[in-house]
PDB file of C-alpha atoms and ligand atoms in Angstrom:
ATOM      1  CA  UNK A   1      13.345  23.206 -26.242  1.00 58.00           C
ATOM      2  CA  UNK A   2      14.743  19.558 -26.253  1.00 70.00           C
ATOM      3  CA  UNK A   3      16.426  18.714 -23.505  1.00 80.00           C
ATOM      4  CA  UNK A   4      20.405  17.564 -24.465  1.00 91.00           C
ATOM      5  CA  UNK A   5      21.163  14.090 -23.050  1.00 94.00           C
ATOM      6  CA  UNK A   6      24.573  13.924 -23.442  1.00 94.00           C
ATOM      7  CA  UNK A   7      25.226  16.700 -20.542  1.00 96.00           C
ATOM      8  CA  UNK A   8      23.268  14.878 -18.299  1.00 98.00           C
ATOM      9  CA  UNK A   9      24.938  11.222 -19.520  1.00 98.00           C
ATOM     10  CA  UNK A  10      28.133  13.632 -18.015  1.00 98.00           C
ATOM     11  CA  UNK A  11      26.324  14.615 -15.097  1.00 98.00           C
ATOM     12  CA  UNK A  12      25.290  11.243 -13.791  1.00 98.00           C
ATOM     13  CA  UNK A  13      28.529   9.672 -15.122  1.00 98.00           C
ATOM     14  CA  UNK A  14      30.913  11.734 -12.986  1.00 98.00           C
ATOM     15  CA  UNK A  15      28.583  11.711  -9.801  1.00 98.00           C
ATOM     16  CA  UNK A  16      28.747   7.791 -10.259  1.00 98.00           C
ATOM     17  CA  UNK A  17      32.133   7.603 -10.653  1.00 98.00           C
ATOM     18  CA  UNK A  18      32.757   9.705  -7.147  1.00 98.00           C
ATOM     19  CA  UNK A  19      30.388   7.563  -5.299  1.00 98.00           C
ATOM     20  CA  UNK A  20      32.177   4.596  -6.644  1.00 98.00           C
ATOM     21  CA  UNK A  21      35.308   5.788  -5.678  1.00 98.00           C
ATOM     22  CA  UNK A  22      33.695   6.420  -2.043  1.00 97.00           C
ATOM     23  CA  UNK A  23      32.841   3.020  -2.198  1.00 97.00           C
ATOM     24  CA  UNK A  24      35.873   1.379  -3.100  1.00 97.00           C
ATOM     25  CA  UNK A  25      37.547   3.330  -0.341  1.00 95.00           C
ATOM     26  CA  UNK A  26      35.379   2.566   2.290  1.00 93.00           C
ATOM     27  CA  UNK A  27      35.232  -1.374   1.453  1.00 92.00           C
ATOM     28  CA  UNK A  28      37.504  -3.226   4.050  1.00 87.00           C
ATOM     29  CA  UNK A  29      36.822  -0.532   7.000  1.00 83.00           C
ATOM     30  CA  UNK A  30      35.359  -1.810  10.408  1.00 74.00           C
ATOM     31  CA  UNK A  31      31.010  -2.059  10.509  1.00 70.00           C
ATOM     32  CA  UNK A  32      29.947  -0.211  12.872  1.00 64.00           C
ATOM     33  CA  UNK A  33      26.706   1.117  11.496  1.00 69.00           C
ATOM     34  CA  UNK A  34      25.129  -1.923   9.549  1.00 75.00           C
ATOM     35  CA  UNK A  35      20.996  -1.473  10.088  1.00 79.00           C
ATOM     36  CA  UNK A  36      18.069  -3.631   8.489  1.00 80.00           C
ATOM     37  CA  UNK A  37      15.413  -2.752   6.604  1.00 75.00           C
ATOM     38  CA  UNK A  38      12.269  -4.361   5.491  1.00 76.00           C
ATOM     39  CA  UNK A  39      13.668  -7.661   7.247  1.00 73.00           C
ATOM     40  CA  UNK A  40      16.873  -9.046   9.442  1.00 78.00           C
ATOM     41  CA  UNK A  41      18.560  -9.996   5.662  1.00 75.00           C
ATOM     42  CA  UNK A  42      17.648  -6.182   4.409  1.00 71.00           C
ATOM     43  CA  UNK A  43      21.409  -4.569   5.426  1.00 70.00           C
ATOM     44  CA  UNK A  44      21.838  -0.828   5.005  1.00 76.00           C
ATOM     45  CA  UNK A  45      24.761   1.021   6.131  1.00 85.00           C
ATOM     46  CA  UNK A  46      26.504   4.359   6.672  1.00 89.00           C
ATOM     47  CA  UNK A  47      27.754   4.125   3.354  1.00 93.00           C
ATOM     48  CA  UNK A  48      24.972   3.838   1.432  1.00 94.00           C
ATOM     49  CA  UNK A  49      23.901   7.124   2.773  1.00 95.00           C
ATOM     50  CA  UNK A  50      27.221   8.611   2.038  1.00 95.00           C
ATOM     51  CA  UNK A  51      27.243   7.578  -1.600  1.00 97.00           C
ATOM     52  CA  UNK A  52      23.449   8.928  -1.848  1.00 98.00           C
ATOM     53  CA  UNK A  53      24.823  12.379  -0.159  1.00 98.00           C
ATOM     54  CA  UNK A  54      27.457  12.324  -2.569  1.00 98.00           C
ATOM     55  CA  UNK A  55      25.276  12.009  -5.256  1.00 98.00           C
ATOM     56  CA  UNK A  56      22.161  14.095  -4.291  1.00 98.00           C
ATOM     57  CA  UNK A  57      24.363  17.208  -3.498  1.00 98.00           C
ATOM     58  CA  UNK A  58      26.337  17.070  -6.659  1.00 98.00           C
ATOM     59  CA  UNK A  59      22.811  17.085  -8.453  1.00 98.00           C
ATOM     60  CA  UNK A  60      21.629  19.763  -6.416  1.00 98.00           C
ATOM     61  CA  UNK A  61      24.385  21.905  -6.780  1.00 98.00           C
ATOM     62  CA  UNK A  62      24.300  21.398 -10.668  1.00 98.00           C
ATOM     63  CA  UNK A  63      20.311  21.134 -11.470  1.00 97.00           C
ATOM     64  CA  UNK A  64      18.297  22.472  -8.416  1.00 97.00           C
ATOM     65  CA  UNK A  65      14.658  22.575 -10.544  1.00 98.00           C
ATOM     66  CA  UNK A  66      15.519  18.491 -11.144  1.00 98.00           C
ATOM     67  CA  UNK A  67      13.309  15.905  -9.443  1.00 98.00           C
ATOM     68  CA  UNK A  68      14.972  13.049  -7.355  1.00 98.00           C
ATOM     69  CA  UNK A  69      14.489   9.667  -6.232  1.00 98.00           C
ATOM     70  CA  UNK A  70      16.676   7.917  -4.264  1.00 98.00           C
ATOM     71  CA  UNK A  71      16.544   4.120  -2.231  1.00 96.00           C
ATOM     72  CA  UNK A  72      17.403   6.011   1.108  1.00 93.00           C
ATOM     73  CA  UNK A  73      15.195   8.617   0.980  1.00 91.00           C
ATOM     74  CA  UNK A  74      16.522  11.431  -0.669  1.00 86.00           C
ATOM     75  CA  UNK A  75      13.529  13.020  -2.675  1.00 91.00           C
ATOM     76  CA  UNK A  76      12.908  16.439  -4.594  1.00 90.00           C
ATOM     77  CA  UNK A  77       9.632  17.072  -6.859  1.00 95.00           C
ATOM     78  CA  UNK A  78      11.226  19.195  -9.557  1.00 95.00           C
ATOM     79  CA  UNK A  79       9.764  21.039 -12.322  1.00 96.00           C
ATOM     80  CA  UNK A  80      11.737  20.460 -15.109  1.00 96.00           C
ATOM     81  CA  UNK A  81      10.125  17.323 -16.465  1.00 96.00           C
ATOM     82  CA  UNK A  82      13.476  15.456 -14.970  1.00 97.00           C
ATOM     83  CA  UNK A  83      13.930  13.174 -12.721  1.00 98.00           C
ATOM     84  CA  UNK A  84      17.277  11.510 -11.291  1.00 98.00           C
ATOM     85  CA  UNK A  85      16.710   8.137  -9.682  1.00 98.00           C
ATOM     86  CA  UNK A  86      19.411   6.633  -7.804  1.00 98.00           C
ATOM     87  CA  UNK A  87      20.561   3.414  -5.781  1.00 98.00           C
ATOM     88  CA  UNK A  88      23.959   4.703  -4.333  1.00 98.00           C
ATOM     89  CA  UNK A  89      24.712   1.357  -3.677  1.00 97.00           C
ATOM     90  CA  UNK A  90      23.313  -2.133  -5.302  1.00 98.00           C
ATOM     91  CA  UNK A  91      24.457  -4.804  -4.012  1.00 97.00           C
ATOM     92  CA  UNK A  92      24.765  -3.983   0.083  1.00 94.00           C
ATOM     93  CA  UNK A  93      24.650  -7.628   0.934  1.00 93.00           C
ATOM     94  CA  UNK A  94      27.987  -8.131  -1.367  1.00 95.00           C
ATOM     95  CA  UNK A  95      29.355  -4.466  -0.425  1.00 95.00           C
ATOM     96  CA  UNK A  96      29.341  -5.524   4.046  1.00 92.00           C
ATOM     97  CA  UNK A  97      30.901  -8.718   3.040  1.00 92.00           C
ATOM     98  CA  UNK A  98      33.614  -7.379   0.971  1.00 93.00           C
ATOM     99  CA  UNK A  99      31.962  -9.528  -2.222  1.00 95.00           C
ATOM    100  CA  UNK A 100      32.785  -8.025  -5.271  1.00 96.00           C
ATOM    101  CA  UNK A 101      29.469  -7.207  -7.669  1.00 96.00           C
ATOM    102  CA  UNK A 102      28.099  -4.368  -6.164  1.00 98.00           C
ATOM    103  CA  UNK A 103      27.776  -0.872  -8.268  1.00 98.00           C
ATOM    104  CA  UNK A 104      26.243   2.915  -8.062  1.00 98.00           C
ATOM    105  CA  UNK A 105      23.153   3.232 -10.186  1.00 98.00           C
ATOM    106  CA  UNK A 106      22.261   6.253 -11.399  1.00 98.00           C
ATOM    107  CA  UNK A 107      19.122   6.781 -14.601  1.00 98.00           C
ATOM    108  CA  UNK A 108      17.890  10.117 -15.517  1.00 98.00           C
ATOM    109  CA  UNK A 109      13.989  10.263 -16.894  1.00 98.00           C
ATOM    110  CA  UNK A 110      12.602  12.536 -19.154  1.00 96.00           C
ATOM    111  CA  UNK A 111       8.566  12.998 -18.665  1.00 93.00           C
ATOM    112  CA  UNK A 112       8.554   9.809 -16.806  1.00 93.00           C
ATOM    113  CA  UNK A 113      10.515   8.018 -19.609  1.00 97.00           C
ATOM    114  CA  UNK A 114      14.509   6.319 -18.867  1.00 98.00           C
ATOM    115  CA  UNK A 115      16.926   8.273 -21.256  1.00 98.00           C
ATOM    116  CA  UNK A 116      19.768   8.224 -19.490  1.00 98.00           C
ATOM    117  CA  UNK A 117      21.509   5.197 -17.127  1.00 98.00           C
ATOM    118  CA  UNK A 118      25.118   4.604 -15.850  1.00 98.00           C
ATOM    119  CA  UNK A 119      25.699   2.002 -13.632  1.00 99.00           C
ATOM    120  CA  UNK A 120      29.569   1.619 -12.147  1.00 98.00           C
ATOM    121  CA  UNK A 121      30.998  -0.982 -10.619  1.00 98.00           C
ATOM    122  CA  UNK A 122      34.338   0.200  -8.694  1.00 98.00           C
ATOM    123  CA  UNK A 123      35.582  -3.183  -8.301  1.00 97.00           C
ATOM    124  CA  UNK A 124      35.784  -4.496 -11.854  1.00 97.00           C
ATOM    125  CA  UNK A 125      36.527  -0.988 -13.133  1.00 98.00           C
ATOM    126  CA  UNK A 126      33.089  -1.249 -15.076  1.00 98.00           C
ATOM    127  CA  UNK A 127      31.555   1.594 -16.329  1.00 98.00           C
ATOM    128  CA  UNK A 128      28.036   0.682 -18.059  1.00 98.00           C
ATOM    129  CA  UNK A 129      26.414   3.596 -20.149  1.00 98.00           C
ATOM    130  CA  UNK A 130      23.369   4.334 -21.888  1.00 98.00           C
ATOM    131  CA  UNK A 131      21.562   6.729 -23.622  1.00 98.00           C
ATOM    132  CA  UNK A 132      18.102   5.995 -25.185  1.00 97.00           C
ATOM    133  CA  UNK A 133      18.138   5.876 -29.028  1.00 97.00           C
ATOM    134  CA  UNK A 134      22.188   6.002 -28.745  1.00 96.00           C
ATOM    135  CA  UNK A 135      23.436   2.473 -27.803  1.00 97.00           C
ATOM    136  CA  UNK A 136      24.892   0.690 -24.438  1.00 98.00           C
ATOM    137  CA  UNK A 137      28.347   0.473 -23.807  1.00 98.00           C
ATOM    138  CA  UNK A 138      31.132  -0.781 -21.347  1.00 98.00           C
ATOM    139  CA  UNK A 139      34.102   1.699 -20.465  1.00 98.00           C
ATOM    140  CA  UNK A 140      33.206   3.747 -23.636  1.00 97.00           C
ATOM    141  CA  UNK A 141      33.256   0.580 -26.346  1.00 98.00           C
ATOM    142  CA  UNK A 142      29.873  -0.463 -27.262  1.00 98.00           C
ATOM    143  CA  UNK A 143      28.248  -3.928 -26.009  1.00 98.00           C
ATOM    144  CA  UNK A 144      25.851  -6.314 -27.380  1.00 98.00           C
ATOM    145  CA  UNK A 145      23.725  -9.106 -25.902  1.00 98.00           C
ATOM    146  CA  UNK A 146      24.923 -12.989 -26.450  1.00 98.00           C
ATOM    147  CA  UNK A 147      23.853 -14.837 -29.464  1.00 97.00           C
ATOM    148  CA  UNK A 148      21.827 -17.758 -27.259  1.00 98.00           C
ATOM    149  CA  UNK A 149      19.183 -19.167 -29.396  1.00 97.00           C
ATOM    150  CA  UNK A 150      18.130 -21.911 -26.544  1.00 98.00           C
ATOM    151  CA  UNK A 151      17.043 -21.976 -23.082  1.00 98.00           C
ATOM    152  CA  UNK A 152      17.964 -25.358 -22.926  1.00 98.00           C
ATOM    153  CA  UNK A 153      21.399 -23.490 -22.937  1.00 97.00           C
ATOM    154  CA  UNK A 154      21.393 -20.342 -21.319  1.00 98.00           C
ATOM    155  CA  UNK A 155      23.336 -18.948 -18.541  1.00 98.00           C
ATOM    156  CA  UNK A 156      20.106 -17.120 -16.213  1.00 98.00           C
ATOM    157  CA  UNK A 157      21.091 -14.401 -13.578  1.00 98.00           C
ATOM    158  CA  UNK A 158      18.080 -14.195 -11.061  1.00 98.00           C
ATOM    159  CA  UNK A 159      17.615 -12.490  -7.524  1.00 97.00           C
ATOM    160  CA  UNK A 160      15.800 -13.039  -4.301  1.00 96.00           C
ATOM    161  CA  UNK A 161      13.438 -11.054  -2.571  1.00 92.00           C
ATOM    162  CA  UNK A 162      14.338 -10.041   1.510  1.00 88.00           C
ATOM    163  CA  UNK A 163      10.983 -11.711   3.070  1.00 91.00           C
ATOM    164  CA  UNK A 164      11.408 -15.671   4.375  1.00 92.00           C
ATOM    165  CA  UNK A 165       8.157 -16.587   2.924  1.00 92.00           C
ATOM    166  CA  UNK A 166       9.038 -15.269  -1.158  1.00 92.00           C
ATOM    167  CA  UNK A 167      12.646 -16.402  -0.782  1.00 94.00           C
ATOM    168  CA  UNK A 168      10.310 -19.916  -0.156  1.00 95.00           C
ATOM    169  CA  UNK A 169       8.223 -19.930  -3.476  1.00 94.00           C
ATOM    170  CA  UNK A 170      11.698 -18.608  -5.435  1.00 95.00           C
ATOM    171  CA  UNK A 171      13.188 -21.805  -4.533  1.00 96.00           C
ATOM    172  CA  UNK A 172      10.146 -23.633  -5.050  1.00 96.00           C
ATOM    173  CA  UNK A 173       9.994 -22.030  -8.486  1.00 96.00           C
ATOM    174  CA  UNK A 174      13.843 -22.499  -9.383  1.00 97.00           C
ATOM    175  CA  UNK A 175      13.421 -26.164  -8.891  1.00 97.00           C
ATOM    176  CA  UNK A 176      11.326 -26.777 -12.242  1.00 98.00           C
ATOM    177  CA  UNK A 177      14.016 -23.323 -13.641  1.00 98.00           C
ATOM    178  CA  UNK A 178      16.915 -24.959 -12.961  1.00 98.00           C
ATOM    179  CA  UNK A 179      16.741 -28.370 -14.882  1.00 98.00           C
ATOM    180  CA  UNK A 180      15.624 -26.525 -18.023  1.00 98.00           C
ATOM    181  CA  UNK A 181      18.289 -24.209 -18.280  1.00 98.00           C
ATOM    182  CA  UNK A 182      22.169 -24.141 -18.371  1.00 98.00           C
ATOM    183  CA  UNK A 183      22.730 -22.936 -15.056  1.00 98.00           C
ATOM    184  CA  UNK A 184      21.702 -20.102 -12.717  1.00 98.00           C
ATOM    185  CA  UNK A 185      23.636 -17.330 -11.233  1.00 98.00           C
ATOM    186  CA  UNK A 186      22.735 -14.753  -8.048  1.00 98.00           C
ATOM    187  CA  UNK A 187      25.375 -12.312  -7.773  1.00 97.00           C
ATOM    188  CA  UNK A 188      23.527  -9.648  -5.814  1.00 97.00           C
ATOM    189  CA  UNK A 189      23.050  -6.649  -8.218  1.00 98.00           C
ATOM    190  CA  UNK A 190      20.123  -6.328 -10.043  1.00 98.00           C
ATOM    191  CA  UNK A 191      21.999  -3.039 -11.593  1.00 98.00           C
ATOM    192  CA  UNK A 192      24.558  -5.495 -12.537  1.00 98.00           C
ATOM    193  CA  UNK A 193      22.654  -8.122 -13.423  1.00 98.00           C
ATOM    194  CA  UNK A 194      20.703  -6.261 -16.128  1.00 98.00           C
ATOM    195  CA  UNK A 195      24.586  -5.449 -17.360  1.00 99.00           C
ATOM    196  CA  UNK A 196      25.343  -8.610 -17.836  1.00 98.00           C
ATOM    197  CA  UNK A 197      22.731  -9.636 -19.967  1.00 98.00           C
ATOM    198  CA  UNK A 198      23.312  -6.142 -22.117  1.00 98.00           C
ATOM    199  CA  UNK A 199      27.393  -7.715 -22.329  1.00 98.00           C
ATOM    200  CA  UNK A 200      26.431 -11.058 -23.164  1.00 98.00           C
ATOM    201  CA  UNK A 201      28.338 -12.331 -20.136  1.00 98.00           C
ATOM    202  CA  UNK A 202      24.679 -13.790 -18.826  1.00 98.00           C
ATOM    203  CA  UNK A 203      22.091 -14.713 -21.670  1.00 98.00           C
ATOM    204  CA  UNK A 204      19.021 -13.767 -19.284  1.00 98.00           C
ATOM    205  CA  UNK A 205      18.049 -12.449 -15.788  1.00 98.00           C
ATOM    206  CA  UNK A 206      14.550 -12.548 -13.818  1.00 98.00           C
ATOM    207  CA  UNK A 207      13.906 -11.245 -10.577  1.00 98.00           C
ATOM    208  CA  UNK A 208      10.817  -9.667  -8.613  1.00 97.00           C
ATOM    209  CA  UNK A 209       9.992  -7.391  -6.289  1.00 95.00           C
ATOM    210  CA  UNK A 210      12.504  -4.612  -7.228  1.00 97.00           C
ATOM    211  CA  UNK A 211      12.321  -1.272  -6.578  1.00 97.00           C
ATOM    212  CA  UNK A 212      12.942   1.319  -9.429  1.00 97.00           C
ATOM    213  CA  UNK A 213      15.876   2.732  -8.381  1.00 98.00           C
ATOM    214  CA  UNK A 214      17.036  -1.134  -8.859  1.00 98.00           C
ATOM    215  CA  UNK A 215      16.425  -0.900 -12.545  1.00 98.00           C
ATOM    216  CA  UNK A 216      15.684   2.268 -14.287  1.00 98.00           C
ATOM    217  CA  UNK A 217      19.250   2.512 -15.559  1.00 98.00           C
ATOM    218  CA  UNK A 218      19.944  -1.090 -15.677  1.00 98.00           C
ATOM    219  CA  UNK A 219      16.926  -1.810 -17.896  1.00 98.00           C
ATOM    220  CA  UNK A 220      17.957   1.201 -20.170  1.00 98.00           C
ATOM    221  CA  UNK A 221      21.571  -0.558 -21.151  1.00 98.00           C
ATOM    222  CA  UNK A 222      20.168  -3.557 -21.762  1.00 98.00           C
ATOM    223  CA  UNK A 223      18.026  -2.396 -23.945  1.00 98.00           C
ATOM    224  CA  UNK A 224      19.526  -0.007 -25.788  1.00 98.00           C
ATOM    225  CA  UNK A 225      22.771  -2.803 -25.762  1.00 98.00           C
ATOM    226  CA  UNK A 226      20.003  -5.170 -28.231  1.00 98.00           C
ATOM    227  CA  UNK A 227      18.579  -7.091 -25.215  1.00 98.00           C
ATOM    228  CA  UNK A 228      15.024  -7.735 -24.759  1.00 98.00           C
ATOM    229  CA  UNK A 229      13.099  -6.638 -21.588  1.00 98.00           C
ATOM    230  CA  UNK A 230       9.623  -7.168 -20.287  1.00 98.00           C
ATOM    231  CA  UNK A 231       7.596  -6.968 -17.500  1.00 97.00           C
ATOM    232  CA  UNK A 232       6.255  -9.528 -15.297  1.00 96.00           C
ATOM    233  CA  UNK A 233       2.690  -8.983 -14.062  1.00 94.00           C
ATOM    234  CA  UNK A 234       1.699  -9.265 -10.387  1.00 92.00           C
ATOM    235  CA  UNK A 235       0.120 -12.401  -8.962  1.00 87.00           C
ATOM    236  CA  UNK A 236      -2.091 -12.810  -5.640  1.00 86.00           C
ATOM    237  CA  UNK A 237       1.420 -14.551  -4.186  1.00 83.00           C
ATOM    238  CA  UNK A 238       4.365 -11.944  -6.063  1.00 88.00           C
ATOM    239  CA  UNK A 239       4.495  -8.696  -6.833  1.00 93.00           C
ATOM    240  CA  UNK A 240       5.947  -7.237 -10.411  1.00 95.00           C
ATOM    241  CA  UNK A 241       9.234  -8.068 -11.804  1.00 97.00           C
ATOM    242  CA  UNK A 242      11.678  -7.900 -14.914  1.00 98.00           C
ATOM    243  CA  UNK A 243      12.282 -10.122 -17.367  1.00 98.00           C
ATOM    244  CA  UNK A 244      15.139  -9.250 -19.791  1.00 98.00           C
ATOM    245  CA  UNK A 245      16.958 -11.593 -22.091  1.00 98.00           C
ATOM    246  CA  UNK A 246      19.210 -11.486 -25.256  1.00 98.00           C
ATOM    247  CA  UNK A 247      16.210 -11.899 -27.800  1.00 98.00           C
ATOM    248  CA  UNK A 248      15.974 -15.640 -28.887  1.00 98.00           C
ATOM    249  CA  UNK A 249      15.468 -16.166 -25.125  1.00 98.00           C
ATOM    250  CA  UNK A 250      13.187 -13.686 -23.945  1.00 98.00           C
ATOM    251  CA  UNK A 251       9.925 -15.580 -25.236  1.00 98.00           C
ATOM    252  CA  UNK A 252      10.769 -19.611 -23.811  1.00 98.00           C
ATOM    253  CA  UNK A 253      12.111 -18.105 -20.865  1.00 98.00           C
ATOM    254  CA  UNK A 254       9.109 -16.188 -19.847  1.00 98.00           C
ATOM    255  CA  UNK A 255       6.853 -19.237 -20.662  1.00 97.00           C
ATOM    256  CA  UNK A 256       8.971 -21.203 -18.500  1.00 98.00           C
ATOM    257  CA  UNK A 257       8.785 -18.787 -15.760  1.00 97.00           C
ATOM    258  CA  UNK A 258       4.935 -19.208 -15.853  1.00 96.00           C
ATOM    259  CA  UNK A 259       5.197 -22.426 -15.817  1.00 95.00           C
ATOM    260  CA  UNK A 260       7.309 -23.010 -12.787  1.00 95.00           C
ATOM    261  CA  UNK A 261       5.109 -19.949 -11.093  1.00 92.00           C
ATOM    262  CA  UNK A 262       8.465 -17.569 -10.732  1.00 95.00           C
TER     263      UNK A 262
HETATM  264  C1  IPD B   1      19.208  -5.533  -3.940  1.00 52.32           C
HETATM  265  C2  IPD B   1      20.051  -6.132  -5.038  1.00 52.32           C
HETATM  266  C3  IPD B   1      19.749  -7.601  -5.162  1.00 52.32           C
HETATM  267  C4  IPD B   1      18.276  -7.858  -5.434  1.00 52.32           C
HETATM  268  C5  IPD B   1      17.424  -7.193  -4.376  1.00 52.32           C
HETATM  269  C6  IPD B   1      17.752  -5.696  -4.275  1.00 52.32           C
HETATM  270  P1  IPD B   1      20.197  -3.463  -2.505  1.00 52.32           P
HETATM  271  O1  IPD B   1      19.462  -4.145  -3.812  1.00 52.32           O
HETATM  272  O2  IPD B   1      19.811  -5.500  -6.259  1.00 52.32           O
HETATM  273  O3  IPD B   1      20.460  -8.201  -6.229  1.00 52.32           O
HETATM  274  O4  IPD B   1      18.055  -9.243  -5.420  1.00 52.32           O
HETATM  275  O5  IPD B   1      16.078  -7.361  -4.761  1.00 52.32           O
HETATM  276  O6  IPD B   1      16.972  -5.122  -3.269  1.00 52.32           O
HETATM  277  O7  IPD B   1      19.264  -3.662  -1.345  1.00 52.32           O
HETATM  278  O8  IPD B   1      21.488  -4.152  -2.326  1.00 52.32           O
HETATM  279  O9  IPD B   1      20.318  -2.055  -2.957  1.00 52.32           O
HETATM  280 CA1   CA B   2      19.242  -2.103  -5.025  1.00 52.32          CA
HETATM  281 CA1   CA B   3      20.789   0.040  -2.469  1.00 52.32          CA
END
């Protein structure tokens, strides 16, 4: 029997909107518990493993046989052909500075396959939605990619990866990017990021070196919104990465990328 997606759109939209409010409440209190990660600019804190205990619990409690994957470790095999995956918090960097941008991610895959992504950003009172097949929207009203026909003219959201040496070639890259395009912006959630370009408010956005839980749900909304997205192939220097653009875009902007070696 199909699985209905709407319940689980329900599911992951209420658990997001908790966490969201957990993170909007614990914004401005004192650091105590900031940690790195994979390097001294990889910040994790208590609250991201609040919001992912938020979120992991309500999913327990209301589909036990689901499988999980979260960015802090929460992880469940499941044997219902489901799987939640889950960044309780994008954006850290912006989230320990008080920066607004950051958002809870939250995709649900069917047989390995995105059908379901919310991503909410408490902050902006955002509230991103997608189901596959059914459309993107923002706070319930359905969104669209811009109508950019020209790189030579587009707005391009990127990101930068945690190690010294990457963050090197990035800028190395961006200095043949930058000059051929309108401008670029890094607002510190990929999540987000992929929003924007499903809302028009951004006409493209590259990044590598994310992690799933940084895009499953993103990449859903954009498409399903009317963006296009694509994947960028490992080199010997960079590993994998996105590529998603409002359509006229998508093709120059990945030939430029090549170009400049991004
Ligand atoms: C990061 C953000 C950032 C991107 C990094 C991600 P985190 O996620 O999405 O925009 O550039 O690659 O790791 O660590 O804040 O969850
Ligand atoms: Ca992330
Ligand atoms: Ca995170």
């Amino acid at each position: 029997m199909a699985i209905a997606l709407d319940p689980l759109l329900g599911l992951a939209q209420s658990l997001a909107a908790d966490a969201a409010a957990l993170l909007a409440e614990r914004l401005d209190e004192p650091r105590s518990e900031v940690r790195t990660k994979s390097s001294p600019t990889d910040m994790v804190s208590e609250v991201d493993h609040a919001s992912e205990r938020l979120i992991v619990d309500g999913i327990r409690r209301a589909r036990p046989d689901d499988g999980i994957l979260s960015e802090e470790g929460a992880s469940a095999e499941g044997s219902t052909g489901l799987r939640w995956v889950i960044d309780p918090l994008d954006g850290t960097t912006d989230f320990l500075y008080g920066h607004p941008g950051f958002a809870v991610s939250i995709a649900v895959e069917r047989e390995g396959r995105t059908v379901v992504g919310v991503v909410h950003d408490p902050v902006h009172e955002e509230v991103f939605t997608a189901i596959r097949g059914g459309g993107a929207a923002r706070n319930g009203a359905s969104i669209a990619p811009s109508g950019a026909t020209e790189l030579a003219s587009a707005l391009v959201a990127t990101g930068f990866a945690y190690e010294p040496e990457r963050r090197r070639a990035q800028a190395r890259a961006l200095t043949e990017i930058l000059p051929r395009v309108r401008d670029i912006r890094r607002m510190g959630a990929a999540a987000v990021d992929l929003c924007s370009v499903a809302c028009g408010r951004v006409d493209a956005y590259f990044e590598r070196g994310l992690n799933h839980w940084d895009l499953a749900a993103g990449a859903l909304i954009a498409e399903e919104a009317g963006a296009l997205v694509a994947r960028l192939e490992p080199n010997p220097a960079a590993p994998d990465g996105i590529v998603a653009a409002t359509p006229a875009v998508l093709e120059p902007l990945r030939a430029l990328l090549a170009e400049a070696g991004a």
